[in-house]
Tab-separated table of C-alpha atoms and ligand atoms in Angstrom:
chain	number	residue	atom	x	y	z
A	200	MET	CA	29.013	17.304	-6.871
A	201	LYS	CA	30.905	17.092	-3.720
A	202	ARG	CA	29.386	18.894	-0.849
A	203	THR	CA	31.275	20.633	1.790
A	204	LEU	CA	30.237	20.692	5.428
A	205	LEU	CA	31.526	23.335	8.355
A	206	ALA	CA	30.975	23.518	11.496
A	207	ALA	CA	27.639	24.519	12.793
A	208	THR	CA	26.877	27.793	15.351
A	209	LEU	CA	24.241	27.307	17.763
A	210	ALA	CA	22.568	29.966	19.756
A	211	CYS	CA	19.275	29.413	22.194
A	212	VAL	CA	16.243	31.685	21.564
A	213	GLY	CA	13.123	31.784	23.257
A	214	SER	CA	11.658	29.855	26.535
A	215	ALA	CA	12.405	26.351	27.038
A	216	SER	CA	8.426	25.848	28.131
A	217	ALA	CA	7.000	22.732	27.114
A	218	TYR	CA	4.468	22.440	23.689
A	219	ALA	CA	1.185	22.233	24.605
A	220	ALA	CA	-0.611	19.336	24.931
A	221	ASP	CA	-3.531	20.443	22.302
A	222	LEU	CA	-1.038	19.813	19.570
A	223	ALA	CA	-0.854	23.867	18.785
A	224	PHE	CA	2.462	24.487	17.029
A	225	ASN	CA	3.294	27.928	18.606
A	226	PRO	CA	6.461	29.383	16.462
A	227	ALA	CA	7.830	32.294	19.320
A	228	THR	CA	8.431	29.125	21.805
A	229	ALA	CA	11.473	26.732	22.779
A	230	TYR	CA	13.870	26.764	19.486
A	231	THR	CA	17.707	27.470	19.065
A	232	GLU	CA	18.808	29.616	15.919
A	233	GLN	CA	21.378	27.236	14.328
A	234	SER	CA	23.856	28.112	11.140
A	235	THR	CA	25.811	25.492	8.903
A	236	GLN	CA	27.505	25.615	5.578
A	237	VAL	CA	26.329	23.294	3.220
A	238	ASN	CA	27.957	23.040	0.183
A	239	GLY	CA	29.952	26.940	0.474
A	240	GLN	CA	26.583	28.415	1.361
A	241	GLN	CA	25.283	29.282	4.492
A	242	VAL	CA	22.146	27.709	5.772
A	243	ASP	CA	20.493	29.668	8.846
A	244	TYR	CA	17.478	28.082	9.960
A	245	ARG	CA	15.436	27.401	13.348
A	246	ALA	CA	15.184	24.253	14.882
A	247	TYR	CA	12.006	23.338	17.234
A	248	GLU	CA	13.126	19.822	18.621
A	249	GLY	CA	11.276	17.535	20.034
A	250	ILE	CA	7.996	18.159	19.503
A	251	VAL	CA	5.432	15.178	20.532
A	252	TYR	CA	3.213	15.143	17.900
A	253	VAL	CA	-0.210	13.269	19.397
A	254	ALA	CA	-2.111	14.202	22.441
A	255	LYS	CA	-1.944	10.917	24.147
A	256	PRO	CA	1.587	9.597	23.650
A	257	VAL	CA	2.620	6.186	24.319
A	258	ASP	CA	6.008	6.409	24.065
A	259	ALA	CA	7.153	10.370	23.847
A	260	ALA	CA	10.592	9.511	23.582
A	261	TYR	CA	9.968	8.317	19.862
A	262	GLN	CA	6.286	10.119	18.916
A	263	GLN	CA	7.741	13.194	18.842
A	264	MET	CA	9.283	15.148	15.819
A	265	ASN	CA	11.889	17.926	15.121
A	266	VAL	CA	11.150	20.618	12.998
A	267	TYR	CA	13.546	22.806	10.974
A	268	ILE	CA	12.472	26.026	9.336
A	269	PRO	CA	14.706	28.725	7.308
A	270	ALA	CA	15.648	31.578	9.054
A	271	ALA	CA	14.527	33.338	5.999
A	272	TYR	CA	10.726	32.456	6.200
A	273	PHE	CA	10.516	34.774	9.250
A	274	LYS	CA	11.948	37.673	7.303
A	275	GLY	CA	9.359	37.203	4.556
A	276	GLU	CA	12.526	36.227	2.014
A	277	LYS	CA	12.686	33.769	-0.650
A	278	ILE	CA	14.754	30.771	-0.880
A	279	ASN	CA	14.907	28.551	-4.038
A	280	GLY	CA	11.997	30.793	-5.376
A	281	PHE	CA	9.561	29.282	-2.075
A	282	THR	CA	8.048	31.441	0.237
A	283	ALA	CA	7.188	30.666	3.894
A	284	GLU	CA	3.641	29.975	2.451
A	285	THR	CA	5.199	28.121	-0.483
A	286	ALA	CA	7.882	26.190	0.691
A	287	PRO	CA	7.232	22.145	0.829
A	288	ILE	CA	7.663	20.212	4.213
A	289	PHE	CA	10.483	17.417	3.554
A	290	LEU	CA	9.570	14.633	5.657
A	291	PRO	CA	12.364	12.012	6.475
A	292	ASN	CA	12.102	9.174	8.431
A	293	GLN	CA	14.937	7.806	10.006
A	294	ILE	CA	13.194	4.574	10.233
A	295	GLY	CA	15.729	1.192	9.555
A	296	GLY	CA	14.858	-2.352	10.193
A	297	TYR	CA	11.760	-1.429	11.424
A	298	MET	CA	13.383	-0.915	15.033
A	299	PRO	CA	12.162	2.264	17.308
A	300	ALA	CA	13.499	5.632	15.351
A	301	LYS	CA	14.130	9.068	16.983
A	302	PRO	CA	13.435	11.967	14.713
A	303	GLY	CA	16.190	13.005	12.744
A	304	GLN	CA	18.541	16.123	13.105
A	305	PRO	CA	20.421	17.875	10.288
A	306	GLY	CA	24.226	17.472	10.254
A	307	PRO	CA	26.978	15.088	8.226
A	308	ASP	CA	25.315	11.652	6.580
A	309	ARG	CA	27.512	9.176	8.435
A	310	ARG	CA	27.091	6.523	5.597
A	311	ALA	CA	27.668	8.963	3.017
A	312	GLY	CA	31.402	9.867	3.704
A	313	ASN	CA	30.220	12.656	5.718
A	314	THR	CA	28.498	14.713	3.604
A	315	PRO	CA	25.481	17.071	4.309
A	316	ASN	CA	22.284	14.999	4.969
A	317	SER	CA	18.869	14.998	3.473
A	318	ILE	CA	18.219	17.239	6.071
A	319	LEU	CA	20.833	19.617	5.778
A	320	VAL	CA	20.731	19.636	1.862
A	321	ALA	CA	16.595	20.603	1.927
A	322	LEU	CA	17.145	23.508	3.984
A	323	SER	CA	19.293	24.917	1.453
A	324	ARG	CA	16.928	24.140	-1.052
A	325	GLY	CA	14.347	26.178	1.089
A	326	TYR	CA	12.321	22.987	2.267
A	327	VAL	CA	10.773	23.112	5.531
A	328	VAL	CA	11.882	19.794	7.590
A	329	ALA	CA	10.059	17.727	9.688
A	330	SER	CA	11.503	14.575	10.840
A	331	PRO	CA	9.589	12.314	12.738
A	332	GLY	CA	10.309	9.956	15.496
A	333	ALA	CA	8.165	6.522	15.477
A	334	ARG	CA	8.183	3.508	17.490
A	335	GLY	CA	9.246	0.179	16.596
A	336	ARG	CA	9.426	-3.680	16.750
A	337	THR	CA	11.827	-4.360	19.683
A	338	GLN	CA	9.217	-2.136	21.815
A	339	GLN	CA	6.205	-3.727	23.862
A	340	TYR	CA	4.313	-1.293	22.112
A	341	GLY	CA	6.049	-0.602	18.659
A	342	LYS	CA	4.785	-3.484	17.006
A	343	ALA	CA	3.281	-3.001	13.365
A	344	PRO	CA	1.256	-1.002	12.611
A	345	ALA	CA	2.818	1.579	15.443
A	346	ALA	CA	5.370	2.853	12.967
A	347	ILE	CA	2.829	3.899	10.323
A	348	VAL	CA	0.072	4.919	12.687
A	349	ASP	CA	3.036	7.247	14.106
A	350	LEU	CA	4.114	8.379	10.962
A	351	LYS	CA	0.555	9.159	10.119
A	352	ALA	CA	0.181	11.236	13.062
A	353	ALA	CA	3.063	13.164	12.612
A	354	VAL	CA	1.903	14.098	9.057
A	355	ARG	CA	-1.616	15.175	10.543
A	356	TYR	CA	0.067	17.298	13.106
A	357	LEU	CA	1.755	19.747	10.302
A	358	ARG	CA	-1.929	19.868	8.800
A	359	LEU	CA	-2.966	20.979	11.937
A	360	ASN	CA	-0.585	23.485	12.274
A	361	ASP	CA	-0.265	24.539	8.562
A	362	ALA	CA	-1.823	28.108	9.042
A	363	ARG	CA	0.617	27.957	12.534
A	364	MET	CA	4.088	27.158	10.525
A	365	PRO	CA	6.109	28.191	7.809
A	366	GLY	CA	5.621	25.561	5.000
A	367	ASN	CA	2.606	23.914	2.713
A	368	ALA	CA	1.277	21.141	4.650
A	369	GLU	CA	-0.215	20.711	0.968
A	370	LYS	CA	2.994	19.864	-0.247
A	371	ILE	CA	4.657	17.207	2.177
A	372	ILE	CA	7.493	15.103	0.923
A	373	SER	CA	8.081	11.880	2.545
A	374	ASN	CA	11.625	10.008	2.526
A	375	GLY	CA	12.516	6.946	3.956
A	376	THR	CA	15.135	3.849	3.720
A	377	SER	CA	14.373	0.139	3.894
A	378	ALA	CA	12.126	-0.336	6.420
A	379	GLY	CA	11.922	3.880	6.264
A	380	GLY	CA	11.327	3.074	2.593
A	381	ALA	CA	8.272	0.714	3.030
A	382	LEU	CA	6.801	3.029	5.818
A	383	SER	CA	7.181	6.231	3.433
A	384	ALA	CA	5.257	4.200	0.184
A	385	LEU	CA	2.511	3.024	2.875
A	386	LEU	CA	2.143	6.537	4.063
A	387	GLY	CA	1.430	7.743	0.411
A	388	ALA	CA	-0.933	5.007	-0.597
A	389	SER	CA	-2.930	4.719	2.613
A	390	GLY	CA	-3.932	8.675	2.778
A	391	ASN	CA	-6.846	9.192	5.171
A	392	SER	CA	-7.624	5.384	4.893
A	393	ALA	CA	-10.610	4.838	7.577
A	394	ASP	CA	-8.408	1.561	8.354
A	395	TYR	CA	-6.423	3.196	10.788
A	396	ALA	CA	-8.653	6.216	12.545
A	397	GLN	CA	-8.987	3.761	15.714
A	398	HIS	CA	-5.180	3.626	16.255
A	399	LEU	CA	-4.923	6.757	15.552
A	400	LYS	CA	-7.521	7.834	17.845
A	401	ALA	CA	-6.119	6.015	20.415
A	402	LEU	CA	-3.044	8.485	20.406
A	403	GLY	CA	-5.081	11.589	20.457
A	404	ALA	CA	-3.616	12.392	16.771
A	405	ALA	CA	-4.834	15.696	15.366
A	406	ASP	CA	-8.061	15.199	13.909
A	407	ALA	CA	-7.054	16.223	10.438
A	408	ARG	CA	-6.118	14.781	6.807
A	409	ASP	CA	-2.803	12.445	6.339
A	410	ASP	CA	-2.487	11.908	3.114
A	411	ILE	CA	0.654	13.301	1.380
A	412	PHE	CA	1.914	15.235	-2.022
A	413	ALA	CA	4.829	12.867	-2.677
A	414	VAL	CA	6.914	9.881	-1.870
A	415	SER	CA	10.449	8.772	-2.080
A	416	ALA	CA	11.281	5.625	-1.494
A	417	TYR	CA	14.428	4.116	-1.166
A	418	CYS	CA	14.788	0.176	-1.570
A	419	PRO	CA	11.331	-0.976	0.275
A	420	ILE	CA	11.553	-3.829	2.265
A	421	SER	CA	7.556	-4.162	1.523
A	422	ILE	CA	4.705	-6.498	0.471
A	423	LEU	CA	5.977	-8.687	3.372
A	424	GLU	CA	3.505	-11.174	3.035
A	425	GLN	CA	4.855	-11.641	-0.816
A	426	ALA	CA	8.498	-11.213	-0.253
A	427	ASP	CA	9.334	-14.546	0.912
A	428	ALA	CA	8.007	-15.683	-2.409
A	429	ALA	CA	9.518	-12.807	-4.755
A	430	TYR	CA	12.990	-13.725	-3.145
A	431	GLU	CA	12.991	-17.666	-3.900
A	432	TRP	CA	11.353	-16.286	-7.439
A	433	GLN	CA	14.946	-14.599	-7.787
A	434	PHE	CA	16.991	-16.645	-5.560
A	435	ASN	CA	15.958	-20.055	-5.896
A	436	GLY	CA	19.147	-22.368	-7.127
A	437	VAL	CA	21.524	-19.486	-5.017
A	438	ASN	CA	22.441	-21.507	-2.090
A	439	ASP	CA	25.148	-19.838	-0.676
A	440	TYR	CA	24.702	-16.467	1.081
A	441	GLN	CA	26.269	-13.644	2.950
A	442	LYS	CA	23.657	-12.738	5.575
A	443	ILE	CA	23.521	-9.592	7.476
A	444	GLN	CA	22.997	-9.959	11.026
A	445	MET	CA	21.645	-6.407	12.594
A	446	THR	CA	22.275	-4.830	15.932
A	447	GLN	CA	20.857	-1.761	17.104
A	448	ILE	CA	23.471	0.562	18.819
A	449	ASP	CA	22.628	3.936	20.404
A	450	TYR	CA	20.200	4.464	17.658
A	451	ASN	CA	22.008	3.463	14.679
A	452	VAL	CA	21.317	0.119	12.705
A	453	GLU	CA	24.678	-1.957	12.867
A	454	ARG	CA	25.317	-4.419	9.854
A	455	GLN	CA	27.432	-7.580	10.240
A	456	LEU	CA	28.186	-10.134	7.275
A	457	ILE	CA	27.917	-13.982	8.015
A	458	LYS	CA	28.644	-16.527	5.099
A	459	GLY	CA	26.990	-19.995	4.565
A	460	THR	CA	25.077	-22.531	2.548
A	461	GLN	CA	21.242	-23.274	2.970
A	462	THR	CA	20.437	-26.151	4.531
A	463	PRO	CA	18.738	-29.350	2.549
A	464	ALA	CA	15.403	-28.145	4.438
A	465	GLN	CA	16.029	-24.316	3.632
A	466	GLN	CA	16.493	-25.284	-0.336
A	467	LYS	CA	13.381	-27.461	0.201
A	468	LEU	CA	11.387	-24.166	1.524
A	469	SER	CA	12.880	-22.214	-1.209
A	470	ASP	CA	11.712	-24.791	-3.429
A	471	ALA	CA	8.306	-24.867	-2.079
A	472	LEU	CA	8.152	-21.225	-2.079
A	473	LYS	CA	8.908	-20.265	-5.590
A	474	PRO	CA	5.803	-21.394	-7.372
A	475	ALA	CA	4.190	-19.212	-5.098
A	476	PHE	CA	5.234	-15.956	-6.691
A	477	PRO	CA	3.988	-16.384	-10.218
A	478	ALA	CA	0.283	-17.357	-8.552
A	479	TYR	CA	0.840	-14.045	-7.114
A	480	VAL	CA	1.926	-11.514	-9.631
A	481	ASN	CA	-0.489	-13.016	-12.226
A	482	THR	CA	-3.750	-11.664	-9.738
A	483	LEU	CA	-1.911	-8.287	-9.743
A	484	GLY	CA	-3.168	-7.560	-13.625
A	485	LEU	CA	0.004	-5.513	-13.875
A	486	LYS	CA	0.916	-3.681	-17.053
A	487	ASN	CA	3.402	-2.258	-18.493
A	488	ALA	CA	3.694	1.283	-20.249
A	489	ALA	CA	3.247	-0.069	-23.813
A	490	GLY	CA	-0.247	-1.299	-21.901
A	491	ALA	CA	0.926	-4.736	-22.304
A	492	ALA	CA	-0.018	-7.619	-19.420
A	493	LEU	CA	3.307	-8.621	-16.859
A	494	MET	CA	2.650	-12.309	-16.129
A	495	LEU	CA	4.694	-15.225	-15.028
A	496	ASP	CA	4.354	-18.625	-16.223
A	497	GLU	CA	4.521	-21.812	-13.363
A	498	LYS	CA	8.328	-21.979	-13.762
A	499	GLY	CA	8.551	-18.006	-13.079
A	500	ASN	CA	9.138	-16.704	-16.668
A	501	GLY	CA	7.343	-14.243	-18.657
A	502	SER	CA	7.040	-10.840	-19.266
A	503	PHE	CA	7.157	-9.653	-15.683
A	504	LYS	CA	10.636	-11.284	-15.408
A	505	ASN	CA	11.259	-9.177	-18.441
A	506	HIS	CA	9.786	-6.009	-17.024
A	507	VAL	CA	12.355	-6.570	-14.115
A	508	ALA	CA	15.221	-7.285	-16.234
A	509	ALA	CA	14.554	-4.340	-18.324
A	510	TYR	CA	14.987	-1.507	-15.852
A	511	LEU	CA	18.449	-3.891	-15.330
A	512	VAL	CA	19.316	-3.164	-18.632
A	513	GLN	CA	18.315	0.754	-18.172
A	514	SER	CA	20.550	0.779	-15.483
A	515	ALA	CA	23.463	-0.739	-17.170
A	516	GLN	CA	22.930	1.231	-20.335
A	517	LYS	CA	23.479	4.676	-17.962
A	518	ALA	CA	26.320	3.314	-16.348
A	519	LEU	CA	28.052	2.258	-19.913
A	520	ASP	CA	26.882	5.779	-21.189
A	521	ALA	CA	29.190	7.239	-17.833
A	522	GLY	CA	32.284	5.605	-18.777
A	523	LYS	CA	31.905	2.737	-16.625
A	524	ASP	CA	33.267	-0.674	-17.640
A	525	LEU	CA	30.847	-3.555	-17.596
A	526	SER	CA	32.979	-6.404	-19.391
A	527	ALA	CA	33.099	-8.408	-16.448
A	528	GLN	CA	29.155	-9.113	-15.929
A	529	SER	CA	28.578	-11.947	-17.708
A	530	TRP	CA	24.781	-11.385	-17.178
A	531	LEU	CA	24.556	-8.451	-19.677
A	532	THR	CA	25.127	-8.493	-23.617
A	533	ILE	CA	26.362	-5.372	-24.826
A	534	ARG	CA	27.582	-4.865	-28.418
A	535	ASP	CA	28.482	-1.409	-29.948
A	536	GLY	CA	27.858	0.145	-27.105
A	537	LYS	CA	24.128	-0.410	-26.434
A	538	VAL	CA	23.038	-3.200	-23.485
A	539	LEU	CA	21.106	-5.318	-25.307
A	540	ALA	CA	19.591	-7.838	-22.491
A	541	ALA	CA	20.279	-8.862	-19.213
A	542	ASP	CA	20.177	-12.096	-17.699
A	543	PHE	CA	18.150	-12.028	-14.801
A	544	ASP	CA	18.946	-15.520	-13.211
A	545	VAL	CA	22.986	-14.864	-13.896
A	546	TYR	CA	22.251	-11.608	-12.240
A	547	ALA	CA	20.654	-13.065	-9.239
A	548	LYS	CA	23.793	-15.963	-9.128
A	549	SER	CA	26.214	-12.855	-9.481
A	550	VAL	CA	24.408	-10.264	-6.915
A	551	GLY	CA	24.307	-13.366	-4.723
A	552	ARG	CA	21.773	-14.457	-1.958
A	553	GLN	CA	21.738	-12.521	1.182
A	554	LYS	CA	19.043	-14.463	3.549
A	555	THR	CA	17.959	-18.127	3.719
A	556	ALA	CA	14.734	-19.284	2.710
A	557	PRO	CA	11.668	-17.907	3.818
A	558	ALA	CA	13.929	-14.855	3.898
A	559	PHE	CA	10.969	-12.772	6.027
A	560	ASP	CA	8.555	-15.044	7.650
A	561	ASP	CA	11.387	-17.055	9.226
A	562	VAL	CA	10.166	-20.673	10.106
A	563	ALA	CA	12.311	-20.252	13.632
A	564	LEU	CA	10.598	-16.567	14.265
A	565	GLY	CA	14.147	-15.297	14.055
A	566	SER	CA	13.631	-12.178	11.383
A	567	GLY	CA	13.132	-9.215	11.905
A	568	GLU	CA	9.535	-9.037	10.493
A	569	ASN	CA	8.340	-12.014	12.813
A	570	GLN	CA	9.016	-9.167	15.593
A	571	LEU	CA	7.654	-6.399	13.727
A	572	PHE	CA	4.160	-8.786	13.478
A	573	GLY	CA	4.372	-9.458	17.708
A	574	THR	CA	1.778	-8.127	19.886
A	575	ASP	CA	2.723	-6.459	23.167
A	576	LYS	CA	2.107	-10.201	24.621
A	577	VAL	CA	3.861	-11.927	21.980
A	578	ASP	CA	6.929	-11.081	21.242
A	579	LYS	CA	7.350	-12.411	17.349
A	580	GLN	CA	4.594	-14.153	15.602
A	581	HIS	CA	4.754	-15.660	12.084
A	582	PHE	CA	2.834	-13.671	9.311
A	583	THR	CA	2.039	-15.889	6.563
A	584	ALA	CA	0.129	-19.219	6.063
A	585	PHE	CA	3.423	-20.672	4.440
A	586	GLY	CA	5.502	-19.615	7.491
A	587	LEU	CA	3.349	-20.811	10.230
A	588	ALA	CA	2.645	-24.580	8.890
A	589	ASN	CA	6.326	-24.637	8.466
A	590	SER	CA	7.428	-23.070	11.879
A	591	THR	CA	9.954	-24.913	13.920
A	592	VAL	CA	8.927	-22.796	17.022
A	593	LYS	CA	6.329	-24.717	19.299
A	594	GLY	CA	3.169	-22.482	20.051
A	595	ALA	CA	3.932	-20.409	17.630
A	596	THR	CA	1.253	-18.322	16.299
A	597	ARG	CA	0.492	-15.919	13.762
A	598	ALA	CA	-0.451	-12.289	13.237
A	599	ASP	CA	-4.184	-11.298	12.756
A	600	ALA	CA	-4.514	-10.551	8.913
A	601	ARG	CA	-6.142	-7.121	9.886
A	602	THR	CA	-2.594	-5.754	10.790
A	603	VAL	CA	-0.747	-7.383	8.526
A	604	ARG	CA	-3.039	-5.722	6.187
A	605	LEU	CA	-2.139	-2.491	7.459
A	606	MET	CA	1.446	-2.495	6.158
A	607	ASN	CA	1.198	-3.712	2.995
A	608	PRO	CA	0.928	-0.445	0.434
A	609	MET	CA	-0.590	-2.752	-2.107
A	610	HIS	CA	-3.933	-3.253	-0.304
A	611	TYR	CA	-4.143	0.713	-0.984
A	612	ILE	CA	-2.618	1.967	-4.269
A	613	GLY	CA	-5.321	3.119	-6.471
A	614	GLN	CA	-7.871	2.879	-3.706
A	615	ALA	CA	-7.461	5.483	-1.057
A	616	GLN	CA	-6.139	9.056	-1.526
A	617	ASN	CA	-2.875	8.012	-2.977
A	618	SER	CA	0.051	10.175	-3.002
A	619	PRO	CA	0.007	11.961	-6.476
A	620	HIS	CA	4.098	11.954	-6.918
A	621	TRP	CA	6.377	8.966	-6.361
A	622	ARG	CA	9.940	8.373	-6.561
A	623	ILE	CA	11.186	4.889	-6.126
A	624	ARG	CA	14.813	3.608	-6.196
A	625	VAL	CA	16.400	-0.122	-5.329
A	626	GLY	CA	20.154	-0.561	-6.640
A	627	THR	CA	21.126	-3.320	-8.331
A	628	ASN	CA	23.355	-4.485	-5.798
A	629	ASP	CA	20.486	-4.801	-3.002
A	630	ARG	CA	19.629	-8.824	-2.073
A	631	ASP	CA	17.427	-7.546	1.182
A	632	THR	CA	14.290	-8.190	-0.574
A	633	SER	CA	13.745	-9.197	-4.367
A	634	LEU	CA	13.850	-6.306	-7.074
A	635	ALA	CA	10.127	-7.587	-7.728
A	636	ILE	CA	9.409	-5.915	-4.779
A	637	ALA	CA	10.199	-2.432	-5.735
A	638	THR	CA	9.193	-3.085	-9.559
A	639	ILE	CA	5.442	-4.697	-8.188
A	640	LEU	CA	5.290	-1.321	-6.323
A	641	ALA	CA	6.365	1.079	-9.012
A	642	THR	CA	3.938	-0.595	-11.684
A	643	LYS	CA	1.323	-0.785	-9.234
A	644	VAL	CA	1.414	3.031	-8.918
A	645	ALA	CA	2.159	3.522	-12.426
A	646	ASN	CA	-1.030	1.496	-13.322
A	647	SER	CA	-3.270	3.763	-10.853
A	648	GLY	CA	-2.431	6.885	-13.427
A	649	LYS	CA	0.557	8.144	-11.077
A	650	PRO	CA	3.366	9.445	-12.325
A	651	VAL	CA	6.262	7.070	-10.961
A	652	ASP	CA	10.152	8.246	-11.262
A	653	PHE	CA	11.921	4.808	-11.003
A	654	ALA	CA	15.151	2.915	-11.431
A	655	MET	CA	17.312	0.863	-10.453
A	656	PRO	CA	20.824	2.861	-9.441
A	657	TRP	CA	23.940	0.714	-10.955
A	658	GLY	CA	26.132	-1.058	-8.776
A	659	VAL	CA	24.420	0.678	-5.776
A	660	PRO	CA	23.584	-1.636	-2.127
A	661	HIS	CA	20.999	-1.529	-0.172
A	662	SER	CA	21.299	2.038	1.233
A	663	GLY	CA	19.395	5.232	0.416
A	664	ASP	CA	19.753	9.453	0.327
A	665	TYR	CA	23.098	9.069	-2.338
A	666	ASP	CA	21.927	10.603	-4.564
A	667	LEU	CA	20.730	13.820	-3.082
A	668	ASP	CA	20.783	16.591	-6.278
A	669	GLU	CA	18.646	14.105	-8.410
A	670	LEU	CA	16.224	13.699	-5.501
A	671	PHE	CA	16.005	17.451	-4.839
A	672	THR	CA	15.721	18.320	-8.666
A	673	TRP	CA	13.053	15.790	-9.021
A	674	MET	CA	11.469	17.588	-5.683
A	675	ASP	CA	11.831	21.064	-6.827
A	676	GLY	CA	10.260	19.931	-10.217
A	677	ILE	CA	7.151	18.442	-8.435
A	678	SER	CA	6.724	21.401	-6.003
A	679	ARG	CA	6.267	23.968	-8.753
B	847	DHB	C1	15.563	-3.477	6.398
B	847	DHB	C2	16.398	-4.397	5.729
B	847	DHB	C3	16.270	-5.741	6.060
B	847	DHB	O1	17.172	-6.641	5.142
B	847	DHB	C4	14.809	-5.858	6.142
B	847	DHB	O2	14.208	-7.352	6.178
B	847	DHB	C5	13.828	-5.312	7.298
B	847	DHB	C6	14.918	-3.903	7.328
B	847	DHB	C7	16.438	-2.037	7.037
B	847	DHB	O3	17.377	-1.945	6.365
B	847	DHB	O4	15.757	-1.466	7.477
């Protein structure tokens, strides 16, 4: 359904006094009343913007969040069956490229044809919205694990203020895309883990739980220590690439395409990385829905590969059923309107490589992830043994294992207080990380006994929030 967005009206109400440093939310102070048409429906809400969610911020410009509350909840009214007590809290982070992120605001989604963004859609469907900002890799104090610690602190703020704020803090639903999707998954995986306690304490985060109700993650750039091997498992032998250069302009991450071919040295690195992936996958003990083991042989073939390909088959079948012409997709076997098979190797060739080996722990310390794993003293570091061993940078160092661990949800799924509901999406045209990454995450969560709605939407590139009707239908379903 096409949504229309009309002009918002703005009226200033309440005092402009600063929020209390004791982290208590006061619904009577410092908000504006806003009103926007979403899909022909008028949505009235209060905007509480710039709430610093920790008592001892390192960077208050980022460690803040915007809270939007449907006006109906201040009048005892219902929206979409929700009340001030029962409305879930939608927690969309705006993190891209592991860069610093400001809290989001309701408005048009620039990357989705200016249709209403997730915050507006959430409000129209009766959700309370809390959009957290977070520190990022380009800042001295924004290195790992800053962003996840900030998101946890935001969750703790909402829990602390559950009785003071409309919305149910036991129903926090996180959403994010790419790096933001990885952090959304990590937030859902690492609930209440003591591993982050010292970091949270240092910020003066609220003394409250930080587990969440549900995770929505689009194209998570996750499992970073294994992502290089996963990438070469998928793309080894595909040497032409279309690289995307990322820059941040006015808080928006911009992406630019650069074409090239892997050098012989990069091809050698690819060959060396590829066998590390089966070795990793085989340690996980993953199983498919029928309980069969998902493994790979030393060449990278086997049941895990078939498992990934099965999601491609599902995606293609859905596209075919919707009337798409798939006859040009040489990697698909289609007979009588049924997609019978997807050849993963031919798929990889056809979708194409985007990053050179190693895709994440760059030997020249040139990746965003190298900067993510820097420290307040060293801007960029390696974070894998392979990256360090093959480093071309004199004196390069490696991030400490504890910090790397704090960024990987795989260490927490099935252990800490995991989110009970998960929705993960990665498009079939996404080359930013291997399709194996989202598949491993989804499978690990499913194997831990939690329901996971996982799919690879047909033809969708590295992006998120492109199916908000479906996302919110899922959210409604788990929230009731
Ligand atoms: C993002 C994309 C990447 O390719 C990456 O390595 C990290 C983050 C992003 O879009 O957030």
